[in-house]
Short mmCIF file of C-alpha atoms in Angstrom, two decimals:
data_model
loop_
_atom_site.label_atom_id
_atom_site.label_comp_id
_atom_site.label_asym_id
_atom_site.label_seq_id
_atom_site.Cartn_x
_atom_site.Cartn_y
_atom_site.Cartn_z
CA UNK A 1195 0.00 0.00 0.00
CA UNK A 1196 0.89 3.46 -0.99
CA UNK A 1197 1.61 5.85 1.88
CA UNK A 1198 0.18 9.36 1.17
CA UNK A 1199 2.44 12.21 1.00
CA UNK A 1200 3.17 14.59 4.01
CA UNK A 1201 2.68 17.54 2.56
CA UNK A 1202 3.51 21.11 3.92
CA UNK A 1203 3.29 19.98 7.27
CA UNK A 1204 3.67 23.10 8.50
CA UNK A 1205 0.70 24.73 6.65
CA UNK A 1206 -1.24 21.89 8.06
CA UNK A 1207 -0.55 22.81 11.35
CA UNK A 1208 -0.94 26.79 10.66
CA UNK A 1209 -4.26 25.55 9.82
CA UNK A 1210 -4.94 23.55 12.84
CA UNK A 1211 -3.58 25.56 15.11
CA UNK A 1212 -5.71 28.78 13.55
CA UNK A 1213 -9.01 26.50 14.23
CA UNK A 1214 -7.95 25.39 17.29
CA UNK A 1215 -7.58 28.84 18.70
CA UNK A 1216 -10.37 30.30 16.57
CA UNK A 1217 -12.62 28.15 18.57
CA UNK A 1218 -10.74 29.06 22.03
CA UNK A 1219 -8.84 25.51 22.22
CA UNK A 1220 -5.99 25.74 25.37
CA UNK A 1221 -2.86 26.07 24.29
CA UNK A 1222 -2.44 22.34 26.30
CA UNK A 1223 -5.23 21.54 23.81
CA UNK A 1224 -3.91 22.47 20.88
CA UNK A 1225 -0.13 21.28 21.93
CA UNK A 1226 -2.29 17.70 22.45
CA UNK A 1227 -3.72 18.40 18.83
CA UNK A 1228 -0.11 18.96 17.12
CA UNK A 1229 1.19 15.75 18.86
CA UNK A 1230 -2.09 13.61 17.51
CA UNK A 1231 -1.19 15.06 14.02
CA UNK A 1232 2.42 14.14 14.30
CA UNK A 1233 1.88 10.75 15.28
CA UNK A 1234 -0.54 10.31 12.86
CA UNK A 1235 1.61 11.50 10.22
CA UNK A 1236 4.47 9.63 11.52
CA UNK A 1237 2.66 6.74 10.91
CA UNK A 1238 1.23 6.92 7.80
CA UNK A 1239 2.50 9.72 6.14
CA UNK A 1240 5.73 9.50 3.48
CA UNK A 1241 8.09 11.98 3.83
CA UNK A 1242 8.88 14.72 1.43
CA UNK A 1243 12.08 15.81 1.75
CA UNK A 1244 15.13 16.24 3.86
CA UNK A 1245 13.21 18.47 6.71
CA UNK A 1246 10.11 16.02 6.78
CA UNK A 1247 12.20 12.96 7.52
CA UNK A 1248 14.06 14.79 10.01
CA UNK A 1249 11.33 15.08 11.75
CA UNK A 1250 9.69 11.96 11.03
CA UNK A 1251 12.97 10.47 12.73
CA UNK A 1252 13.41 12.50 15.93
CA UNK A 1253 9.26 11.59 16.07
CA UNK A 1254 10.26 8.02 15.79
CA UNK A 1255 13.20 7.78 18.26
CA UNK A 1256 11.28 10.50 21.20
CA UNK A 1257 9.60 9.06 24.41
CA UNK A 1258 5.67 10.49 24.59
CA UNK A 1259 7.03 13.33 26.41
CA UNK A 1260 9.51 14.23 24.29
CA UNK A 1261 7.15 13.84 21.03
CA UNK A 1262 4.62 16.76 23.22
CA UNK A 1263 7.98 19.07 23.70
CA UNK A 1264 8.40 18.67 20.20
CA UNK A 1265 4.84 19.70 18.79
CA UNK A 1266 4.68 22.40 21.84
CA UNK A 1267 7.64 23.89 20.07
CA UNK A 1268 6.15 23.54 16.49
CA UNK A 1269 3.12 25.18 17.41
CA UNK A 1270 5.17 27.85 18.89
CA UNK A 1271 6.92 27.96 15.80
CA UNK A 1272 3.67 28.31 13.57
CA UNK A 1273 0.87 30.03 16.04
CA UNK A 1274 2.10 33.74 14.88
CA UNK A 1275 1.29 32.50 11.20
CA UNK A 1276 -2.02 33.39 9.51
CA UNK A 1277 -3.87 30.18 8.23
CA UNK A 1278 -4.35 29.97 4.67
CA UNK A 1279 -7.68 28.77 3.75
CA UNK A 1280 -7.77 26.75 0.11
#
């Protein structure tokens, strides 16, 4: 079976993250969100390029903890970014 690409991961987060808050999600919420995503897309999700299997690896190898440090951080990195609706 064909895994499905991963795509701008980072828009799809602006975009989650934009709903998330839009609808007045915690920001404990929304870093539970981002680390549902990323294991999702860790899982079944083919990487892209160099940056998306970086990730994709230090996803792989991180305890639980570790994997919510690591979507707190990418939702800090993306929550000052407008969403952009398609």
């Amino acid at each position: 079976m064909d895994t499905p690409p991963m795509g701008d991961f980072k828009s799809i987060l602006v975009r989650a993250i934009g709903l998330g808050k839009g609808v007045g999600l915690s920001d404990d919420a929304v870093t539970s969100a981002a680390a549902r995503l990323g294991d999702f897309l860790s899982r079944f999700a083919d990487p892209g390029d160099r940056e998306q299997r970086l990730l994709k690896e230090l996803w792989d190898v991180a305890t639980e903890s570790e994997q919510r440090t690591l979507a707190r951080l990418i939702a800090k990195l993306v929550s000052e970014e407008k969403p952009r609706m398609h």
